[in-house]
CSV table of C-alpha atoms and ligand atoms in Angstrom, one decimal:
chain,number,residue,atom,x,y,z
A,7,UNK,CA,43.0,24.7,99.0
A,8,UNK,CA,42.9,27.0,102.1
A,9,UNK,CA,45.1,24.6,104.1
A,10,UNK,CA,48.0,25.0,101.6
A,11,UNK,CA,50.7,26.4,103.0
A,12,UNK,CA,51.5,28.3,99.6
A,13,UNK,CA,48.2,29.9,99.7
A,14,UNK,CA,47.9,30.9,103.4
A,15,UNK,CA,51.3,32.5,103.0
A,16,UNK,CA,50.2,34.6,100.0
A,17,UNK,CA,46.7,35.3,101.8
A,18,UNK,CA,48.3,36.3,105.2
A,19,UNK,CA,51.2,38.6,103.1
A,20,UNK,CA,48.5,40.2,100.8
A,21,UNK,CA,46.3,40.7,103.8
A,22,UNK,CA,49.4,42.2,105.7
A,23,UNK,CA,50.1,44.6,103.1
A,24,UNK,CA,46.0,45.8,102.3
A,25,UNK,CA,45.9,46.5,105.7
A,26,UNK,CA,49.5,48.7,105.6
A,27,UNK,CA,48.0,50.6,102.9
A,28,UNK,CA,44.9,51.4,104.2
A,29,UNK,CA,46.6,52.5,107.2
A,30,UNK,CA,49.3,54.7,105.6
A,31,UNK,CA,46.2,56.3,103.9
A,32,UNK,CA,44.4,56.7,106.7
A,33,UNK,CA,47.0,58.1,108.5
A,34,UNK,CA,48.5,60.1,105.6
A,35,UNK,CA,45.3,61.8,104.6
A,36,UNK,CA,44.7,62.5,108.5
A,37,UNK,CA,47.8,64.1,108.6
A,38,UNK,CA,47.4,66.1,105.8
A,39,UNK,CA,43.8,67.8,106.3
A,40,UNK,CA,45.1,68.5,110.1
A,41,UNK,CA,48.2,70.4,108.3
A,42,UNK,CA,46.0,71.6,106.1
A,43,UNK,CA,43.3,72.9,108.4
A,44,UNK,CA,45.4,75.0,110.5
A,45,UNK,CA,47.4,76.4,107.4
A,46,UNK,CA,44.0,78.0,106.2
A,47,UNK,CA,42.9,79.3,109.3
A,48,UNK,CA,46.1,80.8,109.8
A,49,UNK,CA,45.8,82.1,106.2
A,50,UNK,CA,42.5,83.6,106.4
A,51,UNK,CA,43.4,85.2,110.0
A,52,UNK,CA,46.7,87.1,108.0
A,53,UNK,CA,44.1,88.0,105.1
A,54,UNK,CA,41.6,89.4,107.2
A,55,UNK,CA,44.3,91.2,109.2
A,56,UNK,CA,45.8,92.9,105.8
A,57,UNK,CA,43.2,93.8,104.8
A,58,UNK,CA,41.8,95.6,107.7
A,59,UNK,CA,45.3,97.2,107.7
A,60,UNK,CA,45.0,98.5,103.9
A,61,UNK,CA,41.9,99.9,104.9
A,62,UNK,CA,43.0,101.8,107.8
A,63,UNK,CA,46.5,103.0,105.8
A,64,UNK,CA,43.8,104.4,103.1
A,65,UNK,CA,42.2,106.4,105.8
A,66,UNK,CA,43.9,110.0,105.7
A,67,UNK,CA,43.3,111.9,108.8
A,68,UNK,CA,41.2,114.9,108.6
A,69,UNK,CA,40.2,114.1,104.8
A,70,UNK,CA,38.9,110.8,105.8
A,71,UNK,CA,38.5,107.9,102.8
A,72,UNK,CA,38.9,109.8,99.4
A,73,UNK,CA,37.3,108.4,96.1
A,74,UNK,CA,41.0,107.1,95.5
A,75,UNK,CA,41.9,105.4,98.2
A,76,UNK,CA,38.5,103.5,97.9
A,77,UNK,CA,39.3,102.9,94.5
A,78,UNK,CA,42.7,101.2,95.9
A,79,UNK,CA,41.0,99.1,98.2
A,80,UNK,CA,38.4,97.8,95.4
A,81,UNK,CA,41.5,96.9,92.9
A,82,UNK,CA,43.5,95.1,95.6
A,83,UNK,CA,43.5,91.2,95.4
A,84,UNK,CA,43.0,91.2,99.3
A,85,UNK,CA,39.3,91.6,98.9
A,86,UNK,CA,38.7,88.7,96.8
A,87,UNK,CA,36.7,86.5,98.7
A,88,UNK,CA,35.5,88.4,101.3
A,89,UNK,CA,32.3,90.3,101.5
A,90,UNK,CA,33.2,93.8,102.7
A,91,UNK,CA,31.2,96.6,104.3
A,92,UNK,CA,33.2,99.8,105.5
A,93,UNK,CA,31.5,102.0,107.5
A,94,UNK,CA,32.7,105.6,108.8
A,95,UNK,CA,33.1,107.0,112.9
A,96,UNK,CA,29.1,107.9,111.8
A,97,UNK,CA,27.8,104.9,111.0
A,98,UNK,CA,27.6,105.7,107.1
A,99,UNK,CA,27.9,103.3,104.6
A,100,UNK,CA,31.1,104.5,103.1
A,101,UNK,CA,32.2,101.3,100.9
A,102,UNK,CA,30.6,98.1,99.9
A,103,UNK,CA,32.0,94.8,98.0
A,104,UNK,CA,29.8,91.6,97.7
A,105,UNK,CA,31.5,88.1,96.3
A,106,UNK,CA,29.1,87.3,93.6
A,107,UNK,CA,26.9,84.3,94.7
A,108,UNK,CA,27.5,82.0,92.2
A,109,UNK,CA,31.1,82.2,92.7
A,110,UNK,CA,30.7,81.3,96.5
A,111,UNK,CA,28.5,77.8,95.2
A,112,UNK,CA,31.7,77.3,92.6
A,113,UNK,CA,33.7,77.1,95.6
A,114,UNK,CA,31.6,75.2,98.0
A,115,UNK,CA,30.9,72.9,95.0
A,116,UNK,CA,35.1,73.2,94.8
A,117,UNK,CA,35.2,72.1,98.1
A,118,UNK,CA,32.7,69.0,97.8
A,119,UNK,CA,34.7,67.3,95.0
A,120,UNK,CA,37.5,67.9,96.9
A,121,UNK,CA,36.6,66.1,100.1
A,122,UNK,CA,34.5,63.1,97.9
A,123,UNK,CA,38.3,62.3,96.3
A,124,UNK,CA,39.3,61.3,99.8
A,125,UNK,CA,39.9,57.7,100.7
A,126,UNK,CA,38.0,56.7,104.0
A,127,UNK,CA,37.8,60.2,105.1
A,128,UNK,CA,33.9,60.4,105.1
A,129,UNK,CA,34.0,62.1,108.6
A,130,UNK,CA,36.7,64.5,107.9
A,131,UNK,CA,34.7,65.7,105.0
A,132,UNK,CA,31.8,66.5,106.7
A,133,UNK,CA,33.6,68.5,108.8
A,134,UNK,CA,35.5,70.1,106.2
A,135,UNK,CA,32.5,71.0,104.3
A,136,UNK,CA,30.6,72.4,107.7
A,137,UNK,CA,33.5,74.6,108.1
A,138,UNK,CA,31.9,76.2,104.7
A,139,UNK,CA,29.4,78.4,106.6
A,140,UNK,CA,28.9,81.6,105.9
A,141,UNK,CA,30.7,83.8,108.6
A,142,UNK,CA,31.1,87.4,109.2
A,143,UNK,CA,32.7,89.6,111.6
A,144,UNK,CA,32.9,93.6,112.6
A,145,UNK,CA,36.7,95.1,113.3
A,146,UNK,CA,36.8,98.4,114.9
A,147,UNK,CA,39.0,100.5,112.8
A,148,UNK,CA,41.7,102.9,114.7
A,149,UNK,CA,44.2,105.3,113.8
A,150,UNK,CA,46.5,107.0,116.3
A,151,UNK,CA,43.9,106.0,118.9
A,152,UNK,CA,41.1,107.7,117.2
A,153,UNK,CA,38.2,105.3,116.3
A,154,UNK,CA,38.0,105.9,112.3
A,155,UNK,CA,35.3,103.9,111.5
A,156,UNK,CA,34.1,99.6,111.6
A,157,UNK,CA,34.5,97.2,108.7
A,158,UNK,CA,32.2,94.0,108.3
A,159,UNK,CA,33.9,91.2,106.7
A,160,UNK,CA,31.8,88.3,105.4
A,161,UNK,CA,33.3,85.1,103.9
A,162,UNK,CA,32.6,81.5,103.6
A,163,UNK,CA,35.1,79.9,105.7
A,164,UNK,CA,37.4,79.8,107.0
A,165,UNK,CA,38.5,78.0,103.9
A,166,UNK,CA,39.1,79.7,100.5
A,167,UNK,CA,40.7,76.6,98.9
A,168,UNK,CA,42.2,77.0,95.6
A,169,UNK,CA,41.8,74.6,92.9
A,170,UNK,CA,45.8,74.2,93.1
A,171,UNK,CA,45.3,73.0,96.8
A,172,UNK,CA,42.5,70.6,96.0
A,173,UNK,CA,44.9,68.7,93.0
A,174,UNK,CA,47.4,68.7,95.6
A,175,UNK,CA,45.2,66.6,98.0
A,176,UNK,CA,44.0,64.3,95.1
A,177,UNK,CA,47.4,63.8,93.8
A,178,UNK,CA,48.4,62.5,96.9
A,179,UNK,CA,45.4,60.0,97.0
A,180,UNK,CA,46.0,59.2,94.1
A,181,UNK,CA,49.8,58.0,94.1
A,182,UNK,CA,48.3,56.1,97.3
A,183,UNK,CA,46.3,54.3,94.8
A,184,UNK,CA,49.0,53.6,92.6
A,185,UNK,CA,51.3,52.7,95.0
A,186,UNK,CA,48.7,50.0,96.5
A,187,UNK,CA,48.5,48.5,93.2
A,188,UNK,CA,52.0,48.2,93.0
A,189,UNK,CA,52.4,47.1,96.6
A,190,UNK,CA,49.0,44.2,95.8
A,191,UNK,CA,51.0,42.9,92.8
A,192,UNK,CA,54.3,42.8,94.5
A,193,UNK,CA,52.9,41.1,97.8
A,194,UNK,CA,51.1,38.4,95.5
A,195,UNK,CA,54.5,37.6,94.1
A,196,UNK,CA,56.6,37.5,97.2
A,197,UNK,CA,54.2,35.3,98.9
A,198,UNK,CA,54.3,33.2,96.0
A,199,UNK,CA,58.3,32.9,96.1
A,200,UNK,CA,58.4,32.4,99.7
A,201,UNK,CA,56.0,29.9,99.4
A,202,UNK,CA,57.7,28.0,96.8
A,203,UNK,CA,61.1,28.4,99.1
A,204,UNK,CA,59.0,26.9,102.2
A,205,UNK,CA,56.8,24.4,101.0
A,206,UNK,CA,59.4,22.9,98.4
A,207,UNK,CA,61.8,21.5,101.3
A,208,UNK,CA,59.0,20.5,103.2
A,209,UNK,CA,57.2,18.4,100.6
A,210,UNK,CA,60.6,16.8,99.8
A,211,UNK,CA,61.1,16.0,104.0
A,212,UNK,CA,57.5,14.5,103.8
A,213,UNK,CA,58.1,12.3,100.8
A,214,UNK,CA,61.0,11.4,102.2
A,215,UNK,CA,59.7,10.5,105.9
A,216,UNK,CA,56.9,8.4,103.8
A,217,UNK,CA,59.5,6.5,102.3
A,218,UNK,CA,61.4,5.9,105.1
A,219,UNK,CA,58.4,4.6,106.9
A,220,UNK,CA,57.7,2.3,104.1
A,221,UNK,CA,61.2,0.8,104.8
A,222,UNK,CA,63.6,2.3,102.3
A,223,UNK,CA,66.2,3.3,105.2
A,224,UNK,CA,68.3,4.4,102.8
A,225,UNK,CA,66.9,7.4,102.1
A,226,UNK,CA,68.5,10.8,102.4
A,227,UNK,CA,67.2,14.5,102.2
A,228,UNK,CA,69.4,16.5,100.0
A,229,UNK,CA,69.8,20.0,101.3
A,230,UNK,CA,68.1,22.5,98.9
A,231,UNK,CA,67.8,25.6,101.0
A,232,UNK,CA,69.5,27.9,103.4
A,233,UNK,CA,66.8,28.1,105.6
A,234,UNK,CA,68.1,27.3,109.2
A,235,UNK,CA,65.2,25.8,110.7
A,236,UNK,CA,64.6,23.7,107.6
A,237,UNK,CA,67.8,22.3,107.3
A,238,UNK,CA,68.3,21.4,111.3
A,239,UNK,CA,64.5,19.0,110.0
A,240,UNK,CA,66.4,18.0,107.5
A,241,UNK,CA,69.7,16.6,109.3
A,242,UNK,CA,67.3,15.0,112.3
A,243,UNK,CA,65.5,13.3,109.3
A,244,UNK,CA,68.6,12.1,107.8
A,245,UNK,CA,69.9,11.2,111.2
A,246,UNK,CA,66.7,9.2,111.9
A,247,UNK,CA,66.8,7.3,108.8
A,248,UNK,CA,70.8,6.5,109.7
A,249,UNK,CA,70.6,5.2,112.7
A,250,UNK,CA,67.1,3.3,112.4
A,251,UNK,CA,69.3,1.6,109.1
A,252,UNK,CA,72.2,0.9,111.3
A,253,UNK,CA,69.7,-0.6,114.1
A,254,UNK,CA,68.3,-2.5,111.3
A,255,UNK,CA,71.8,-4.0,110.0
A,256,UNK,CA,72.5,-4.5,113.8
A,257,UNK,CA,69.4,-6.5,114.0
A,258,UNK,CA,70.1,-8.5,111.1
A,259,UNK,CA,73.6,-9.4,111.9
A,260,UNK,CA,72.6,-10.4,115.3
A,261,UNK,CA,69.8,-12.8,114.6
A,262,UNK,CA,72.2,-14.5,112.3
A,263,UNK,CA,75.2,-14.3,114.6
A,264,UNK,CA,73.1,-15.7,117.3
A,265,UNK,CA,71.7,-18.8,114.8
A,266,UNK,CA,75.4,-19.2,114.2
A,267,UNK,CA,76.5,-19.3,117.9
A,268,UNK,CA,73.8,-22.1,118.6
A,269,UNK,CA,74.4,-24.0,115.1
A,270,UNK,CA,78.1,-25.0,115.9
A,271,UNK,CA,77.8,-26.6,119.1
A,272,UNK,CA,75.0,-28.1,118.5
A,273,UNK,CA,75.8,-29.6,115.0
A,274,UNK,CA,78.7,-30.9,117.1
A,275,UNK,CA,76.5,-32.5,119.4
A,276,UNK,CA,74.2,-33.8,116.8
A,277,UNK,CA,76.6,-35.5,114.6
A,278,UNK,CA,78.5,-36.9,117.3
A,279,UNK,CA,75.1,-38.4,119.2
A,280,UNK,CA,73.7,-39.6,115.7
A,281,UNK,CA,77.2,-41.2,115.4
A,282,UNK,CA,76.9,-43.1,118.8
A,283,UNK,CA,73.0,-44.1,118.2
A,284,UNK,CA,74.2,-45.5,114.5
A,285,UNK,CA,76.7,-47.8,116.6
A,286,UNK,CA,79.4,-45.9,114.8
A,287,UNK,CA,81.1,-44.3,118.1
A,288,UNK,CA,81.5,-46.0,121.4
A,289,UNK,CA,80.0,-43.1,124.0
A,290,UNK,CA,83.3,-43.0,126.1
A,291,UNK,CA,84.4,-40.4,128.9
A,292,UNK,CA,86.4,-38.2,126.2
A,293,UNK,CA,83.3,-37.9,124.0
A,294,UNK,CA,81.0,-37.1,126.5
A,295,UNK,CA,83.4,-34.5,127.7
A,296,UNK,CA,83.3,-33.0,124.4
A,297,UNK,CA,79.3,-32.9,124.8
A,298,UNK,CA,79.6,-31.2,127.9
A,299,UNK,CA,81.9,-28.7,126.8
A,300,UNK,CA,79.6,-27.7,124.1
A,301,UNK,CA,76.9,-27.8,126.5
A,302,UNK,CA,79.1,-25.5,128.7
A,303,UNK,CA,79.8,-22.8,125.8
A,304,UNK,CA,76.0,-22.7,124.9
A,305,UNK,CA,75.2,-22.3,129.0
A,306,UNK,CA,77.9,-19.6,129.0
A,307,UNK,CA,76.4,-17.8,126.1
A,308,UNK,CA,72.6,-18.0,127.4
A,309,UNK,CA,74.1,-16.6,130.9
A,310,UNK,CA,76.2,-14.0,129.2
A,311,UNK,CA,72.9,-13.2,127.2
A,312,UNK,CA,70.6,-13.1,130.1
A,313,UNK,CA,73.7,-10.9,132.5
A,314,UNK,CA,73.4,-8.7,129.7
A,315,UNK,CA,69.9,-8.4,129.8
A,316,UNK,CA,70.0,-7.9,133.5
A,317,UNK,CA,72.4,-4.6,133.3
A,318,UNK,CA,70.3,-3.1,130.6
A,319,UNK,CA,67.1,-3.9,132.6
A,320,UNK,CA,69.0,-2.7,135.9
A,321,UNK,CA,68.2,-5.8,137.5
A,322,UNK,CA,72.0,-5.6,138.7
A,323,UNK,CA,72.9,-3.3,141.4
A,324,UNK,CA,76.3,-1.8,142.0
A,325,UNK,CA,77.7,-2.8,145.3
A,326,UNK,CA,79.7,1.1,145.6
A,327,UNK,CA,82.4,1.2,147.9
A,328,UNK,CA,85.5,3.4,148.3
A,329,UNK,CA,88.1,1.1,146.5
A,330,UNK,CA,91.8,1.3,145.9
A,331,UNK,CA,92.0,0.9,142.2
A,332,UNK,CA,95.9,0.9,142.4
A,333,UNK,CA,95.6,-2.3,144.5
A,334,UNK,CA,92.9,-4.2,142.4
A,335,UNK,CA,94.9,-3.3,139.2
A,336,UNK,CA,98.1,-5.1,140.2
A,337,UNK,CA,96.2,-7.7,141.6
A,338,UNK,CA,94.3,-8.1,138.4
A,339,UNK,CA,97.8,-8.2,136.3
A,340,UNK,CA,99.2,-10.6,138.8
A,341,UNK,CA,96.2,-13.2,138.2
A,342,UNK,CA,97.2,-12.9,134.1
A,343,UNK,CA,100.7,-13.5,134.7
A,344,UNK,CA,100.8,-17.0,133.8
A,345,UNK,CA,98.5,-17.0,130.9
A,346,UNK,CA,100.6,-14.2,129.3
A,347,UNK,CA,103.8,-16.3,130.0
A,348,UNK,CA,101.9,-19.0,128.3
A,349,UNK,CA,101.4,-17.5,125.1
A,350,UNK,CA,104.9,-15.7,125.5
A,351,UNK,CA,103.2,-12.1,125.5
A,352,UNK,CA,104.6,-9.5,127.6
A,353,UNK,CA,102.2,-7.5,130.3
A,354,UNK,CA,103.6,-4.0,131.3
A,355,UNK,CA,102.0,-1.8,133.4
A,356,UNK,CA,102.4,1.9,134.5
A,357,UNK,CA,99.8,2.4,137.8
A,358,UNK,CA,99.9,5.5,139.7
A,359,UNK,CA,100.2,5.3,143.6
A,360,UNK,CA,97.4,5.5,145.5
A,361,UNK,CA,94.2,6.1,143.1
A,362,UNK,CA,90.8,5.2,144.9
A,363,UNK,CA,87.7,5.1,143.9
A,364,UNK,CA,84.0,4.6,144.5
A,365,UNK,CA,83.0,2.0,142.5
A,366,UNK,CA,82.0,-1.9,142.4
A,367,UNK,CA,85.1,-3.9,142.9
A,368,UNK,CA,83.5,-6.9,141.4
A,369,UNK,CA,82.2,-5.2,138.0
A,370,UNK,CA,85.4,-3.2,137.7
A,371,UNK,CA,87.2,-6.5,138.1
A,372,UNK,CA,85.3,-7.8,135.3
A,373,UNK,CA,85.8,-5.2,133.1
A,374,UNK,CA,89.1,-5.3,133.2
A,375,UNK,CA,89.1,-9.0,132.8
A,376,UNK,CA,87.4,-8.8,129.9
A,377,UNK,CA,89.6,-6.1,128.1
A,378,UNK,CA,93.0,-7.8,129.0
A,379,UNK,CA,91.7,-11.1,128.2
A,380,UNK,CA,90.9,-9.9,124.5
A,381,UNK,CA,94.4,-8.0,124.4
A,382,UNK,CA,95.7,-11.2,124.8
A,383,UNK,CA,93.9,-13.3,122.6
A,384,UNK,CA,94.1,-10.8,119.8
A,385,UNK,CA,98.0,-10.2,120.2
A,386,UNK,CA,100.4,-12.4,119.0
A,387,UNK,CA,103.2,-14.6,120.7
A,388,UNK,CA,106.1,-12.4,121.4
A,389,UNK,CA,103.9,-9.0,121.2
A,390,UNK,CA,103.3,-6.9,124.2
A,391,UNK,CA,100.1,-5.4,126.5
A,392,UNK,CA,100.5,-2.0,128.6
A,393,UNK,CA,98.0,-0.9,131.3
A,394,UNK,CA,98.4,2.5,132.5
A,395,UNK,CA,96.5,4.1,135.4
A,396,UNK,CA,96.5,7.8,136.0
A,397,UNK,CA,94.0,10.2,137.3
A,398,UNK,CA,93.5,14.0,136.7
A,399,UNK,CA,91.3,16.4,138.7
A,400,UNK,CA,88.1,15.2,137.5
A,401,UNK,CA,88.7,11.4,135.9
A,402,UNK,CA,90.3,8.4,136.7
A,403,UNK,CA,91.5,7.1,133.2
A,404,UNK,CA,93.1,3.6,132.6
A,405,UNK,CA,94.3,2.3,129.2
A,406,UNK,CA,94.9,-1.0,127.7
A,407,UNK,CA,97.0,-1.0,124.6
A,408,UNK,CA,98.3,-4.1,122.8
A,409,UNK,CA,100.4,-4.4,119.8
A,410,UNK,CA,98.2,-7.3,118.2
A,411,UNK,CA,95.6,-7.8,114.9
A,412,UNK,CA,93.6,-4.6,115.4
A,413,UNK,CA,90.4,-3.8,114.5
A,414,UNK,CA,89.6,-3.0,110.5
A,415,UNK,CA,88.0,0.2,110.4
A,416,UNK,CA,84.6,-0.8,109.5
A,417,UNK,CA,84.3,-2.9,112.2
A,418,UNK,CA,85.0,0.0,114.8
A,419,UNK,CA,81.5,1.7,115.2
A,420,UNK,CA,80.0,-1.9,116.0
A,421,UNK,CA,82.7,-3.6,118.5
A,422,UNK,CA,80.9,-2.4,121.4
A,423,UNK,CA,77.4,-4.1,120.4
A,424,UNK,CA,76.4,-7.7,121.2
A,425,UNK,CA,77.2,-10.7,119.4
A,426,UNK,CA,79.7,-8.9,117.4
A,427,UNK,CA,82.8,-10.1,116.1
A,428,UNK,CA,85.3,-9.0,113.3
A,429,UNK,CA,84.9,-11.8,110.8
A,430,UNK,CA,89.1,-12.2,111.4
A,431,UNK,CA,88.5,-13.0,115.0
A,432,UNK,CA,85.5,-15.0,114.0
A,433,UNK,CA,87.6,-16.8,111.7
A,434,UNK,CA,90.6,-17.1,114.2
A,435,UNK,CA,88.1,-19.5,116.2
A,436,UNK,CA,88.9,-17.5,119.3
A,437,UNK,CA,86.1,-18.7,121.3
A,438,UNK,CA,84.5,-15.6,122.9
A,439,UNK,CA,80.8,-14.9,121.8
A,440,UNK,CA,81.1,-11.1,121.0
A,441,UNK,CA,79.7,-10.1,124.4
A,442,UNK,CA,82.9,-9.5,126.4
A,443,UNK,CA,82.7,-5.9,125.2
A,444,UNK,CA,79.3,-5.0,125.3
A,445,UNK,CA,78.8,-6.1,129.2
A,446,UNK,CA,82.3,-4.0,129.8
A,447,UNK,CA,80.2,-1.0,128.4
A,448,UNK,CA,77.5,-1.3,130.0
A,449,UNK,CA,79.3,-1.7,133.4
A,450,UNK,CA,81.2,0.8,132.5
A,451,UNK,CA,78.3,3.2,132.2
A,452,UNK,CA,76.7,1.8,134.8
A,453,UNK,CA,79.4,3.6,136.8
A,454,UNK,CA,78.6,7.1,134.8
A,455,UNK,CA,82.0,6.4,133.1
A,456,UNK,CA,82.8,6.1,129.2
A,457,UNK,CA,84.7,3.7,127.1
A,458,UNK,CA,86.0,4.2,123.5
A,459,UNK,CA,88.7,2.4,121.2
A,460,UNK,CA,91.2,3.7,119.3
A,461,UNK,CA,92.4,1.1,116.7
A,462,UNK,CA,94.5,0.1,113.4
A,463,UNK,CA,94.6,-2.9,111.5
A,464,UNK,CA,97.9,-4.8,112.2
A,465,UNK,CA,99.4,-2.5,114.3
A,466,UNK,CA,97.0,-2.8,117.8
A,467,UNK,CA,94.4,-1.6,119.7
A,468,UNK,CA,93.8,0.5,122.6
A,469,UNK,CA,90.7,0.7,125.0
A,470,UNK,CA,90.4,3.6,127.2
A,471,UNK,CA,88.3,3.6,130.3
A,472,UNK,CA,87.3,7.2,131.6
A,473,UNK,CA,85.5,7.1,135.2
A,474,UNK,CA,84.8,10.3,137.2
A,475,UNK,CA,86.0,10.1,140.3
A,476,UNK,CA,83.0,11.4,142.1
A,477,UNK,CA,80.7,8.7,140.4
B,21,ADP,P1,84.8,-11.9,122.0
B,21,ADP,O1,84.2,-12.9,123.0
B,21,ADP,O2,84.8,-12.2,120.8
B,21,ADP,O3,86.5,-11.5,122.5
B,21,ADP,P2,84.3,-9.1,122.7
B,21,ADP,O4,82.7,-8.5,122.9
B,21,ADP,O5,85.3,-9.1,123.9
B,21,ADP,O6,83.6,-10.7,122.0
B,21,ADP,O7,84.9,-8.9,121.6
B,21,ADP,C1,84.3,-8.3,120.4
B,21,ADP,C2,85.1,-8.3,118.9
B,21,ADP,O8,85.7,-7.1,119.2
B,21,ADP,C3,86.3,-9.4,119.3
B,21,ADP,O9,85.4,-10.8,118.4
B,21,ADP,C4,87.3,-9.1,118.0
B,21,ADP,O10,86.8,-8.7,117.1
B,21,ADP,C5,87.0,-7.7,118.4
B,21,ADP,N1,88.0,-7.2,119.4
B,21,ADP,C6,87.9,-6.9,121.4
B,21,ADP,N2,89.5,-6.5,121.8
B,21,ADP,C7,90.0,-6.7,120.5
B,21,ADP,C8,91.6,-6.3,120.9
B,21,ADP,N3,92.3,-6.0,121.6
B,21,ADP,N4,92.1,-6.6,119.6
B,21,ADP,C9,91.5,-6.7,118.4
B,21,ADP,N5,90.4,-7.2,117.9
B,21,ADP,C10,89.6,-6.8,119.3
């Protein structure tokens, strides 16, 4: 349960939200109380200053404080919450005012209530109430440079917190609690929604991977969301399935192709040998030559397969040397002249001068022979094959183009696979086993080059070989 992505995500978001709410409430309370503290201290100081000022102003020179002026002090709102004792310059008490005891208690009680409602404010609360101790101070009164008396001011202080101020602080914390509740509900909803959009595609991908593992290679995952990482994962799995499917198709085809390639010569041999054993046929030179040709075909096939495996296993090392490709290609064209003439196919060439390359002469020759002989094989009498050689700054480009039968579109992706022959060429009994192009591709790649094909059925085929100059 707790290991499920959905539960974890929801818990993480919830945890994060609760943590932020606690943090916000602590920080806002601390800030609020610090400001409050400062404000209160300043306020208290101002009140004492104003009160002292009032007492001094009530003093009339030569007359001193009169009943009227003391009455004025007694009715002023400034004396509220202060114990006041005014003494004249001889030390006689001329005015007293005491805050009633029950009022003090009420005040302290109010402050306690306020502190109690503060979230997480234990420490702060204590110091807030400690400030509620009784304090008194004696202030010298002087007017026109003459000491006129002293006033003793006592107060619970420094705070004189009004109910409005307590309500304000309470209000802040209530709104924090409310927003906390709303945020928690939103966090749960958000967590559930988020985990749905993340976990649903993951469940789909897991299901599809299991199907692929169980052999359903045509399984593909449809893109359900626009989260890049999940889309990339989906693409990778789809690619994996597609390439496994292709490999499986090729493997099946390869097995049936090998069987086919072996069956034809073997059944010819079998039927001929049976006919000789049954005495139907005389074992003469002609028949023996047929046997030999079939055996040769089998040996060639096995040798080609072995050669291919050797290239793949890096058992064949390249003999790299500087070769004049212009010269080599001209020689190859020359050597094909008779074959082309016999089939009445023209062989044209457009070979750039002085093209040199570091390569294995025999292997490059073999690539060219395989591709040119294919071009001849698959081009009808009267057709034409064109060989081009050119180079740019980085690469040497060889193109072999024919206007022969072309390759069906569906066969193009497989043309370089071993033993692959398009149905048409298979039916034509052209003789090859479908290994020539695979070998050519491996040899070009061994030179760090690339080979590709462009073809259109009934129009012709073009093979392009790109070899890096500094291979
Ligand atoms: P093969 O021994 O059959 O020629 P390759 O590997 O050389 O084997 O070629 C594989 C297949 O590619 C051929 O059987 C043929 O179907 C196709 N192919 C190759 N070259 C050409 C071409 N120039 N024109 C048409 N089809 C071609």
